[in-house]
CSV table of C-alpha atoms and ligand atoms in Angstrom, one decimal:
chain,number,residue,atom,x,y,z
A,52,SER,CA,0.0,0.0,0.0
A,53,ILE,CA,2.7,2.5,-1.0
A,54,ILE,CA,1.2,5.6,-2.5
A,55,GLY,CA,2.9,6.7,-5.7
A,56,GLY,CA,4.5,10.1,-6.5
A,57,ASN,CA,8.0,11.4,-6.2
A,58,ASN,CA,7.3,13.4,-3.1
A,59,SER,CA,9.0,11.5,-0.3
A,60,LEU,CA,6.1,12.2,2.1
A,61,SER,CA,3.7,10.3,0.0
A,62,SER,CA,5.7,7.1,0.4
A,63,PHE,CA,4.8,6.3,3.9
A,64,PRO,CA,2.4,3.4,4.1
A,65,ARG,CA,-1.3,3.9,4.6
A,66,ASN,CA,-2.3,3.8,8.3
A,67,PHE,CA,1.3,4.7,9.3
A,68,LEU,CA,1.4,6.0,12.9
A,69,PHE,CA,3.0,9.3,13.6
A,70,GLY,CA,3.4,10.2,17.2
A,71,THR,CA,5.4,11.7,20.0
A,72,GLY,CA,6.7,10.0,23.1
A,73,SER,CA,7.0,10.5,26.9
A,74,SER,CA,7.6,8.5,30.0
A,75,SER,CA,5.9,8.7,33.4
A,76,TYR,CA,9.0,9.5,35.5
A,77,GLN,CA,10.2,12.1,33.0
A,78,PHE,CA,6.8,13.8,32.6
A,79,GLU,CA,4.3,13.3,35.3
A,80,GLY,CA,5.7,14.7,38.5
A,81,ALA,CA,3.0,14.3,41.2
A,82,TYR,CA,5.4,11.9,42.8
A,83,LEU,CA,3.4,11.4,46.0
A,84,THR,CA,0.0,12.5,44.7
A,85,ASP,CA,-3.1,10.4,45.1
A,86,GLY,CA,-1.4,7.5,46.8
A,87,LYS,CA,1.5,6.9,44.4
A,88,GLY,CA,4.3,4.8,46.0
A,89,LEU,CA,8.0,5.6,45.7
A,90,SER,CA,9.9,4.3,42.8
A,91,ASN,CA,13.6,3.5,42.6
A,92,TRP,CA,14.1,6.6,40.5
A,93,ASP,CA,12.5,8.7,43.2
A,94,LEU,CA,15.0,7.5,45.7
A,95,PHE,CA,17.9,7.7,43.3
A,96,SER,CA,17.3,11.2,42.1
A,97,HIS,CA,16.8,12.4,45.7
A,98,LYS,CA,20.4,11.4,46.6
A,99,PRO,CA,22.6,14.4,46.3
A,100,GLY,CA,25.2,14.1,43.5
A,101,ASN,CA,23.3,11.7,41.3
A,102,ILE,CA,21.7,14.2,38.9
A,103,ALA,CA,23.7,16.8,37.0
A,104,ASP,CA,21.7,19.9,38.1
A,105,GLY,CA,20.6,18.4,41.5
A,106,SER,CA,17.0,18.1,40.2
A,107,ASN,CA,14.5,15.3,40.3
A,108,GLY,CA,11.2,14.2,38.8
A,109,ASP,CA,9.1,15.3,41.8
A,110,ILE,CA,7.3,17.9,39.6
A,111,ALA,CA,8.9,17.2,36.2
A,112,VAL,CA,6.6,18.9,33.7
A,113,ASP,CA,3.5,18.1,35.8
A,114,HIS,CA,1.9,16.1,33.0
A,115,TYR,CA,-0.1,14.3,35.7
A,116,HIS,CA,-2.2,17.5,36.2
A,117,LEU,CA,-1.7,19.1,32.8
A,118,TYR,CA,-2.4,16.1,30.6
A,119,LEU,CA,-5.6,17.5,29.1
A,120,LYS,CA,-3.6,20.6,27.9
A,121,ASP,CA,-0.9,18.3,26.6
A,122,VAL,CA,-3.4,16.3,24.7
A,123,GLU,CA,-4.5,19.5,23.0
A,124,LEU,CA,-0.8,20.1,22.1
A,125,MET,CA,-0.8,16.7,20.5
A,126,GLU,CA,-4.0,17.5,18.6
A,127,TYR,CA,-2.4,20.7,17.3
A,128,ILE,CA,0.5,18.7,15.8
A,129,GLY,CA,-1.9,16.2,14.4
A,130,ILE,CA,-0.3,13.0,15.6
A,131,ASN,CA,-2.3,9.8,15.6
A,132,THR,CA,-0.5,8.0,18.4
A,133,TYR,CA,1.0,9.1,21.7
A,134,ARG,CA,3.5,6.9,23.5
A,135,PHE,CA,3.6,7.1,27.3
A,136,SER,CA,4.4,4.8,30.2
A,137,ILE,CA,2.3,3.8,33.1
A,138,SER,CA,4.0,4.3,36.5
A,139,TRP,CA,4.1,0.9,38.2
A,140,ALA,CA,4.3,2.5,41.6
A,141,ARG,CA,1.2,4.6,40.9
A,142,ILE,CA,-0.9,1.5,40.1
A,143,LEU,CA,0.7,-0.7,42.7
A,144,PRO,CA,2.5,1.4,45.3
A,145,LYS,CA,3.8,-1.7,47.1
A,146,GLY,CA,3.8,-4.1,44.1
A,147,ARG,CA,1.8,-7.3,44.8
A,148,PHE,CA,2.4,-6.7,48.6
A,149,GLY,CA,-0.2,-4.1,48.8
A,150,ASP,CA,-3.4,-2.8,47.3
A,151,VAL,CA,-4.2,-1.5,43.8
A,152,ASN,CA,-4.3,2.3,43.9
A,153,ILE,CA,-7.7,3.2,42.4
A,154,ALA,CA,-6.7,6.9,41.9
A,155,GLY,CA,-3.8,5.7,39.8
A,156,ILE,CA,-6.0,3.5,37.7
A,157,ARG,CA,-8.4,6.4,37.2
A,158,HIS,CA,-5.7,8.7,36.1
A,159,TYR,CA,-4.6,6.6,33.1
A,160,ASP,CA,-8.3,6.0,32.3
A,161,LYS,CA,-8.8,9.7,31.9
A,162,LEU,CA,-5.6,10.1,29.8
A,163,ILE,CA,-6.5,7.2,27.5
A,164,ASN,CA,-10.1,8.5,27.1
A,165,ALA,CA,-8.9,12.0,26.3
A,166,LEU,CA,-6.5,10.6,23.7
A,167,ILE,CA,-9.1,8.4,22.0
A,168,GLY,CA,-11.5,11.3,22.0
A,169,LYS,CA,-9.1,13.1,19.7
A,170,GLY,CA,-8.4,10.1,17.5
A,171,ILE,CA,-4.9,9.5,19.1
A,172,GLN,CA,-4.0,5.8,19.7
A,173,PRO,CA,-2.4,5.2,23.1
A,174,PHE,CA,0.9,3.4,22.7
A,175,VAL,CA,1.6,2.2,26.2
A,176,SER,CA,4.8,1.0,28.0
A,177,LEU,CA,4.3,-0.9,31.2
A,178,ASN,CA,7.9,-0.1,32.3
A,179,HIS,CA,10.1,2.8,31.3
A,180,TYR,CA,13.0,2.5,33.7
A,181,ASP,CA,11.3,2.9,37.1
A,182,ILE,CA,9.9,0.2,39.4
A,183,PRO,CA,8.3,0.4,42.9
A,184,GLN,CA,11.1,0.8,45.5
A,185,GLU,CA,9.3,-1.9,47.5
A,186,LEU,CA,10.5,-4.5,45.0
A,187,GLU,CA,14.1,-3.4,45.4
A,188,ASP,CA,13.8,-3.5,49.2
A,189,ARG,CA,12.1,-6.8,49.4
A,190,TYR,CA,14.1,-8.9,47.0
A,191,GLY,CA,16.6,-6.8,45.0
A,192,GLY,CA,14.4,-5.9,42.0
A,193,TRP,CA,15.5,-7.3,38.7
A,194,LEU,CA,18.1,-9.5,40.3
A,195,SER,CA,15.4,-11.8,41.7
A,196,PRO,CA,13.3,-14.2,39.7
A,197,GLN,CA,10.5,-13.2,42.2
A,198,ILE,CA,9.9,-10.1,40.1
A,199,LYS,CA,8.2,-12.3,37.4
A,200,LYS,CA,5.2,-12.7,39.7
A,201,ASP,CA,5.1,-9.0,40.3
A,202,PHE,CA,5.4,-8.0,36.7
A,203,ALA,CA,2.8,-10.5,35.5
A,204,TYR,CA,0.4,-9.2,38.2
A,205,TYR,CA,1.0,-5.6,37.2
A,206,ALA,CA,0.6,-6.4,33.5
A,207,SER,CA,-2.6,-8.3,34.1
A,208,ILE,CA,-4.1,-5.2,35.9
A,209,CYS,CA,-3.1,-3.0,33.0
A,210,PHE,CA,-4.5,-5.3,30.3
A,211,LYS,CA,-7.7,-5.8,32.3
A,212,HIS,CA,-8.3,-2.1,32.9
A,213,TYR,CA,-7.1,-0.5,29.7
A,214,GLY,CA,-6.8,-3.3,27.1
A,215,ASP,CA,-10.3,-2.5,25.7
A,216,ARG,CA,-8.8,0.8,24.4
A,217,VAL,CA,-5.0,0.2,24.2
A,218,LYS,CA,-4.0,-1.6,21.0
A,219,TYR,CA,-0.2,-1.2,21.4
A,220,TRP,CA,1.6,-2.5,24.4
A,221,VAL,CA,5.3,-2.2,25.1
A,222,THR,CA,6.4,-4.4,28.0
A,223,PHE,CA,9.8,-2.8,28.5
A,224,ASN,CA,11.5,0.4,27.4
A,225,GLU,CA,15.2,-0.3,26.8
A,226,PRO,CA,15.8,-3.2,29.1
A,227,ASN,CA,19.3,-3.3,27.6
A,228,VAL,CA,20.0,0.2,29.0
A,229,VAL,CA,18.5,-0.7,32.4
A,230,ALA,CA,20.7,-3.9,32.7
A,231,ILE,CA,23.9,-2.1,31.7
A,232,ARG,CA,23.4,1.2,33.5
A,233,GLY,CA,21.8,-0.3,36.6
A,234,TYR,CA,24.1,-3.3,37.0
A,235,ARG,CA,27.4,-2.7,35.1
A,236,SER,CA,28.3,1.0,35.1
A,237,GLY,CA,26.0,1.6,38.0
A,238,ILE,CA,25.0,5.1,36.8
A,239,TYR,CA,21.2,4.3,37.1
A,240,PRO,CA,19.4,2.8,40.0
A,241,PRO,CA,19.9,0.4,41.7
A,242,ALA,CA,23.5,1.7,41.1
A,243,ARG,CA,25.2,-1.6,41.3
A,244,CYS,CA,28.7,-2.3,39.8
A,245,SER,CA,32.2,-3.5,40.6
A,246,THR,CA,34.9,-0.9,41.2
A,247,SER,CA,36.7,-1.8,38.0
A,248,PHE,CA,33.6,-0.9,36.0
A,249,GLY,CA,32.3,2.2,37.7
A,250,ASN,CA,32.1,4.3,40.8
A,251,CYS,CA,30.5,1.8,43.1
A,252,SER,CA,31.4,-1.5,44.8
A,253,SER,CA,28.0,-2.9,45.6
A,254,GLY,CA,27.6,-5.3,42.7
A,255,ASP,CA,29.2,-7.6,40.2
A,256,SER,CA,29.4,-5.9,36.8
A,257,GLU,CA,30.4,-9.1,35.0
A,258,ARG,CA,27.5,-11.2,36.3
A,259,GLU,CA,24.5,-9.1,37.4
A,260,PRO,CA,23.7,-7.4,34.1
A,261,PHE,CA,23.0,-10.8,32.6
A,262,ILE,CA,20.9,-11.9,35.6
A,263,ALA,CA,18.8,-8.7,35.5
A,264,ALA,CA,18.4,-9.0,31.7
A,265,HIS,CA,17.4,-12.7,32.0
A,266,ASN,CA,14.7,-11.8,34.6
A,267,MET,CA,13.4,-9.0,32.4
A,268,ILE,CA,13.2,-11.4,29.4
A,269,LEU,CA,11.2,-13.8,31.6
A,270,CYS,CA,8.9,-11.0,32.7
A,271,HIS,CA,8.4,-10.0,29.1
A,272,SER,CA,7.5,-13.6,28.2
A,273,ALA,CA,5.2,-13.9,31.1
A,274,ALA,CA,3.3,-10.8,30.1
A,275,VAL,CA,3.0,-11.9,26.5
A,276,LYS,CA,1.8,-15.3,27.5
A,277,LEU,CA,-0.8,-13.8,29.7
A,278,TYR,CA,-1.9,-11.3,27.1
A,279,ARG,CA,-2.2,-14.0,24.4
A,280,ALA,CA,-4.0,-16.4,26.6
A,281,LYS,CA,-6.5,-14.1,28.2
A,282,TYR,CA,-6.8,-10.8,26.4
A,283,GLN,CA,-5.6,-10.6,22.8
A,284,ASP,CA,-8.4,-12.5,21.1
A,285,LYS,CA,-11.0,-10.1,22.6
A,286,GLN,CA,-9.0,-6.9,22.7
A,287,LYS,CA,-7.2,-7.3,19.4
A,288,GLY,CA,-4.1,-5.4,20.4
A,289,ASN,CA,-0.4,-5.9,19.8
A,290,ILE,CA,2.4,-6.4,22.3
A,291,GLY,CA,6.1,-5.8,21.8
A,292,ILE,CA,9.3,-4.5,23.4
A,293,ALA,CA,11.3,-1.3,22.8
A,294,ILE,CA,15.1,-1.8,22.6
A,295,ASN,CA,17.7,0.8,22.6
A,296,ALA,CA,19.2,0.3,19.1
A,297,VAL,CA,22.6,1.9,18.4
A,298,TRP,CA,23.9,1.3,14.9
A,299,TYR,CA,27.4,-0.1,14.9
A,300,GLU,CA,29.3,0.5,11.7
A,301,PRO,CA,32.4,-1.7,11.2
A,302,PHE,CA,35.5,0.5,11.7
A,303,SER,CA,37.1,-1.0,8.6
A,304,ASN,CA,36.4,-3.5,5.9
A,305,SER,CA,38.4,-6.2,7.7
A,306,THR,CA,36.6,-9.4,8.7
A,307,GLU,CA,37.7,-8.7,12.3
A,308,ASP,CA,35.9,-5.3,12.4
A,309,LYS,CA,32.8,-6.7,10.7
A,310,LEU,CA,32.6,-9.4,13.3
A,311,ALA,CA,33.2,-6.8,16.0
A,312,ALA,CA,30.3,-4.8,14.8
A,313,GLN,CA,28.2,-7.9,14.7
A,314,ARG,CA,29.2,-8.7,18.3
A,315,ALA,CA,28.4,-5.2,19.4
A,316,GLN,CA,24.8,-5.6,18.0
A,317,SER,CA,24.5,-9.0,19.7
A,318,PHE,CA,25.8,-7.9,23.1
A,319,TYR,CA,23.5,-4.8,23.1
A,320,MET,CA,20.4,-5.6,21.2
A,321,ASN,CA,20.1,-9.2,20.1
A,322,TRP,CA,20.8,-10.0,23.7
A,323,PHE,CA,17.1,-9.4,24.2
A,324,LEU,CA,15.6,-9.9,20.8
A,325,ASP,CA,17.1,-13.3,20.1
A,326,PRO,CA,15.8,-14.9,23.3
A,327,ILE,CA,12.3,-13.4,22.7
A,328,ILE,CA,12.1,-14.3,19.0
A,329,PHE,CA,14.3,-17.4,18.6
A,330,GLY,CA,14.2,-18.6,22.2
A,331,LYS,CA,18.0,-18.4,22.8
A,332,TYR,CA,20.8,-16.0,23.4
A,333,PRO,CA,23.1,-15.1,20.4
A,334,GLU,CA,25.9,-17.6,19.7
A,335,GLU,CA,28.6,-14.9,20.1
A,336,MET,CA,27.3,-14.2,23.6
A,337,LYS,CA,27.3,-17.9,24.5
A,338,SER,CA,30.7,-18.6,23.3
A,339,ILE,CA,32.4,-15.6,24.9
A,340,LEU,CA,30.4,-15.5,28.2
A,341,GLY,CA,30.0,-19.3,28.8
A,342,SER,CA,28.5,-19.8,32.2
A,343,LEU,CA,28.0,-16.1,32.9
A,344,LEU,CA,24.9,-16.4,30.7
A,345,PRO,CA,21.8,-17.9,32.4
A,346,GLU,CA,19.9,-20.6,30.6
A,347,PHE,CA,16.3,-20.8,29.5
A,348,GLY,CA,14.0,-23.7,30.6
A,349,TYR,CA,12.7,-26.1,28.0
A,350,ASN,CA,9.4,-24.3,27.8
A,351,HIS,CA,10.7,-20.8,27.1
A,352,LEU,CA,8.5,-18.9,24.7
A,353,LYS,CA,9.6,-18.3,21.1
A,354,ASN,CA,8.1,-15.7,18.8
A,355,GLY,CA,7.2,-13.8,22.0
A,356,LEU,CA,6.4,-10.4,20.4
A,357,ASP,CA,4.1,-8.9,17.8
A,358,PHE,CA,6.4,-6.0,16.9
A,359,ILE,CA,9.9,-4.8,17.6
A,360,GLY,CA,10.1,-1.3,19.1
A,361,ILE,CA,13.3,0.5,18.0
A,362,ASN,CA,14.7,3.4,20.0
A,363,HIS,CA,17.3,4.8,17.6
A,364,TYR,CA,19.2,8.0,17.9
A,365,THR,CA,22.8,7.5,17.0
A,366,SER,CA,25.6,5.4,15.5
A,367,PHE,CA,29.2,4.5,16.4
A,368,TYR,CA,32.1,2.6,14.9
A,369,ALA,CA,33.0,-0.8,16.3
A,370,LYS,CA,36.6,-1.9,16.1
A,371,ASP,CA,37.8,-5.4,17.0
A,372,CYS,CA,39.4,-6.0,20.4
A,373,LEU,CA,39.4,-9.8,20.3
A,374,GLN,CA,42.2,-10.3,17.8
A,375,SER,CA,43.8,-7.0,18.2
A,376,THR,CA,44.4,-5.1,21.5
A,377,CYS,CA,42.5,-2.0,22.3
A,378,VAL,CA,43.2,0.8,24.8
A,379,GLN,CA,40.6,1.4,27.6
A,380,GLY,CA,37.1,2.3,26.4
A,381,PRO,CA,33.6,1.0,26.3
A,382,GLY,CA,33.1,-2.4,25.0
A,383,ILE,CA,36.5,-3.9,25.4
A,384,SER,CA,35.9,-6.4,28.2
A,385,LYS,CA,34.6,-10.0,27.8
A,386,THR,CA,31.4,-8.9,29.4
A,387,GLU,CA,30.8,-6.3,26.8
A,388,GLY,CA,31.9,-8.3,23.7
A,389,TYR,CA,35.4,-7.1,23.0
A,390,TYR,CA,34.9,-4.2,20.7
A,391,LEU,CA,36.0,-0.6,20.9
A,392,ARG,CA,33.2,1.9,20.5
A,393,THR,CA,34.3,5.1,18.9
A,394,PRO,CA,32.7,8.0,16.9
A,395,VAL,CA,35.9,8.8,15.0
A,396,LYS,CA,37.8,7.2,12.2
A,397,ASN,CA,40.9,8.9,10.7
A,398,ASP,CA,40.0,12.1,12.6
A,399,ILE,CA,36.6,12.3,11.0
A,400,LEU,CA,33.4,11.9,13.0
A,401,ILE,CA,30.8,9.3,11.9
A,402,GLY,CA,28.3,12.2,11.8
A,403,GLU,CA,27.9,15.8,13.0
A,404,SER,CA,28.3,16.0,16.7
A,405,THR,CA,25.7,17.7,18.9
A,406,SER,CA,25.6,19.3,22.3
A,407,VAL,CA,24.6,15.9,23.6
A,408,ASP,CA,27.8,13.9,24.1
A,409,TRP,CA,26.5,10.5,22.8
A,410,LEU,CA,24.5,11.9,19.9
A,411,TYR,CA,26.0,12.0,16.4
A,412,VAL,CA,23.8,12.7,13.4
A,413,TYR,CA,24.1,9.8,11.1
A,414,PRO,CA,20.7,9.3,9.3
A,415,GLN,CA,22.0,6.3,7.3
A,416,GLY,CA,22.1,4.5,10.7
A,417,ILE,CA,18.3,4.3,10.9
A,418,GLU,CA,18.0,2.7,7.5
A,419,LYS,CA,20.8,0.3,8.2
A,420,MET,CA,19.3,-0.6,11.6
A,421,VAL,CA,15.8,-1.3,10.2
A,422,THR,CA,17.3,-3.3,7.3
A,423,TYR,CA,19.4,-5.3,9.6
A,424,LEU,CA,16.4,-6.1,11.9
A,425,LYS,CA,14.2,-6.9,8.9
A,426,LYS,CA,16.7,-9.5,7.7
A,427,ARG,CA,17.6,-11.0,11.1
A,428,TYR,CA,14.0,-11.3,12.3
A,429,ASN,CA,12.3,-12.1,9.1
A,430,ASN,CA,10.6,-8.7,8.7
A,431,THR,CA,8.8,-8.8,12.0
A,432,PRO,CA,6.6,-5.6,12.1
A,433,MET,CA,8.6,-2.7,13.5
A,434,PHE,CA,7.9,0.7,15.1
A,435,ILE,CA,10.4,3.5,15.6
A,436,THR,CA,9.4,4.0,19.2
A,437,GLU,CA,11.9,6.8,19.8
A,438,ASN,CA,14.0,9.1,17.7
A,439,GLY,CA,14.9,12.6,18.5
A,440,PHE,CA,17.4,15.4,18.9
A,441,GLY,CA,18.6,16.9,22.2
A,442,MET,CA,20.0,20.3,23.0
A,443,MET,CA,22.0,21.1,26.1
A,444,ASN,CA,21.5,24.4,28.0
A,445,GLN,CA,24.4,26.7,27.3
A,446,PRO,CA,25.5,29.5,29.6
A,447,ASP,CA,24.1,32.0,27.1
A,448,SER,CA,21.1,30.1,25.8
A,449,SER,CA,17.9,32.1,25.5
A,450,ILE,CA,14.5,30.8,24.8
A,451,SER,CA,14.6,31.9,21.2
A,452,CYS,CA,17.6,29.6,20.4
A,453,PHE,CA,15.6,26.7,21.7
A,454,LEU,CA,12.5,27.7,19.8
A,455,ASN,CA,14.4,28.1,16.5
A,456,ASP,CA,15.5,24.5,16.5
A,457,ASN,CA,16.5,24.2,12.9
A,458,LYS,CA,19.0,21.5,13.8
A,459,ARG,CA,16.2,19.3,15.2
A,460,VAL,CA,14.1,19.9,12.1
A,461,ASP,CA,17.1,18.9,9.9
A,462,TYR,CA,17.7,15.8,12.1
A,463,MET,CA,14.0,14.7,11.8
A,464,LYS,CA,13.9,15.3,8.1
A,465,SER,CA,17.0,13.4,7.4
A,466,TYR,CA,16.1,10.4,9.6
A,467,LEU,CA,12.6,10.2,8.3
A,468,ASP,CA,13.9,10.3,4.8
A,469,ALA,CA,16.4,7.5,5.5
A,470,LEU,CA,13.6,5.5,7.2
A,471,MET,CA,11.4,5.9,4.2
A,472,SER,CA,14.1,4.6,2.0
A,473,ALA,CA,14.1,1.3,4.1
A,474,ILE,CA,10.3,1.1,3.9
A,475,ARG,CA,10.4,1.5,0.2
A,476,LYS,CA,12.8,-1.4,0.0
A,477,GLY,CA,10.2,-3.5,1.9
A,478,ALA,CA,10.9,-3.1,5.6
A,479,ASP,CA,7.7,-3.5,7.6
A,480,VAL,CA,7.8,-0.3,9.6
A,481,ARG,CA,4.4,0.8,10.9
A,482,GLY,CA,5.1,4.0,12.8
A,483,TYR,CA,7.4,6.7,13.9
A,484,ILE,CA,7.3,8.2,17.4
A,485,ALA,CA,9.4,11.3,17.9
A,486,TRP,CA,11.1,11.8,21.3
A,487,SER,CA,9.7,13.9,22.7
A,488,LEU,CA,6.4,15.8,23.0
A,489,LEU,CA,7.8,18.2,25.6
A,490,ASP,CA,11.1,19.1,27.1
A,491,ASN,CA,11.3,17.0,30.3
A,492,PHE,CA,13.5,15.4,33.0
A,493,GLU,CA,16.4,13.9,31.0
A,494,TRP,CA,17.6,11.4,33.6
A,495,LEU,CA,21.2,12.0,34.8
A,496,SER,CA,21.2,15.3,32.9
A,497,GLY,CA,18.1,16.6,34.8
A,498,TYR,CA,16.6,19.6,33.0
A,499,THR,CA,19.8,20.6,31.2
A,500,ILE,CA,19.1,18.7,28.0
A,501,ARG,CA,15.9,19.4,26.0
A,502,PHE,CA,14.4,16.8,23.6
A,503,GLY,CA,10.9,18.4,23.2
A,504,LEU,CA,9.0,19.6,20.2
A,505,TYR,CA,7.5,22.0,22.7
A,506,HIS,CA,9.7,24.1,24.9
A,507,VAL,CA,8.9,24.0,28.6
A,508,ASP,CA,9.7,26.8,30.9
A,509,PHE,CA,10.7,24.7,34.0
A,510,THR,CA,9.7,27.5,36.4
A,511,THR,CA,6.2,28.4,35.0
A,512,LEU,CA,5.7,25.0,33.2
A,513,LYS,CA,4.5,27.0,30.2
A,514,ARG,CA,4.7,25.1,26.9
A,515,THR,CA,5.6,26.8,23.6
A,516,PRO,CA,5.8,25.1,20.2
A,517,LYS,CA,9.3,25.0,18.7
A,518,LEU,CA,9.9,25.3,15.0
A,519,SER,CA,10.1,21.5,15.0
A,520,ALA,CA,6.5,21.2,16.3
A,521,GLU,CA,5.3,23.4,13.5
A,522,TRP,CA,7.4,21.4,11.0
A,523,TYR,CA,6.1,18.1,12.2
A,524,LYS,CA,2.6,19.4,12.0
A,525,ARG,CA,3.0,20.3,8.4
A,526,PHE,CA,4.8,17.1,7.6
A,527,ILE,CA,1.9,15.1,9.0
A,528,LEU,CA,-0.7,17.3,7.4
A,529,ASN,CA,0.9,16.9,3.9
A,530,PHE,CA,1.0,13.1,4.5
A,531,THR,CA,-2.6,12.8,5.4
A,532,SER,CA,-3.8,15.1,2.5
A,533,PHE,CA,-2.0,12.7,0.1
A,534,GLU,CA,-4.0,10.0,1.8
A,535,ALA,CA,-7.3,11.8,1.2
A,536,VAL,CA,-6.6,12.4,-2.5
A,537,THR,CA,-5.7,8.8,-3.2
B,117,PNW,C1,16.4,7.0,25.8
B,117,PNW,N1,22.3,5.6,23.5
B,117,PNW,O1,17.6,6.7,26.4
B,117,PNW,C2,15.3,6.9,26.8
B,117,PNW,O2,14.3,5.9,26.5
B,117,PNW,C3,14.5,8.1,27.1
B,117,PNW,O3,13.8,8.1,28.3
B,117,PNW,C4,15.5,9.3,27.0
B,117,PNW,O4,14.9,10.5,27.5
B,117,PNW,C5,15.9,9.4,25.6
B,117,PNW,O5,16.4,8.2,25.1
B,117,PNW,C6,16.9,10.5,25.3
B,117,PNW,O6,18.1,10.3,26.0
B,117,PNW,C7,18.8,6.5,25.6
B,117,PNW,O7,23.2,5.0,24.1
B,117,PNW,C8,19.7,5.6,26.1
B,117,PNW,O8,22.5,6.0,22.3
B,117,PNW,C9,20.9,5.3,25.5
B,117,PNW,C10,21.1,5.9,24.2
B,117,PNW,C11,20.2,6.7,23.7
B,117,PNW,C12,19.0,7.0,24.4
């Protein structure tokens, strides 16, 4: 169902979803309102020194109270999907060890109804980084297989209450980032790592990421099994997972570097997708990690998703460190797959750098990523669940330089164009969700990095459309008018 014409906009498939994204901890605020329990991110951000500007998500952009206004902002842009996450601790303040918080249930009911009233499909993540602190305190969160019971219980409540209206479920946002940052580098809660890997001594960086990941995969499978057994026939929705997907370009044409790039993908992304889709960990991981890698039981679910969610922003080179030696840098250890991750080759960057230190503009990366996933996973339906451009506060930055965000517009144009090229060649991509609707709490960077299509004044919470919001609006409008003519 590709519409003809040489205008690139007209080539997105019919029924393509265009959206913007958010997450509960980064947007909602209201961290103790209406019976919400504390999450591990509440505790972590409250510890002095953890967040760059000393801030936290206590108020964030107060999406909890301003959601109706925010739905109007979405309507203005003309998106047909909105991705957000449910706060687990708002629904179950104490996990399965306490009551369901009816006020929390009601909040998302109202948000979902407001979206549907404007023709906007809710695209809902059950988990976007934060979990009830109770589960950390009781049994160590993701490190314990006990969490499967909690996650399945939480998922069942969400399917039961919202599944009549929610047709797109994401079990986890970036479990790969949670496993690595929570349990290897220790820069995210529960801040566990060994001294040789990070600034903490509480954990075991070579073992725990794989345990946490394994438990997240089991939680995902449990939720999918439950959804398929009890809800999907009636509710007719789709369930998937959103993986942080960095494109790794081989540093050179050598076989070693090509294998290094492949290892980088496997140790980062296929780590989750292979077990969910094929039922087993990637071979490269098994052979390098051996007994560090947990094993699946005989009845582990295969084909355990309806779509792959791709959070893609940036690309790096991967250089072999298995055959050759590498100086200190990310990726070089056994645990990480023996590759050196670098943005430079022969003094030239892979793409234009930005004020965000990990973000390089390399639009070919999104096409290569989608094409890679199409091939590896037999063209499983895909959604770009996140893609966006961040700008860091500068000492002299005024509101007008944030509003005239030409660089974000250029970024979105070039990435959408490259995405479209992959779609034209047959990739089954069904939607694109821009990160983010509003400027918000950017994790360790607090409020110093802005990803929004709308600017937020963090004192008054006033929202103002940036150029990118106006551009995205026109882009979507052009697309739908082509639809109407056809
Ligand atoms: C994502 N990388 O994190 C998160 O899902 C969002 O909550 C966050 O606000 C957004 O991107 C912007 O940072 C990322 O290594 C984690 O390229 C890792 C990477 C990119 C984004």
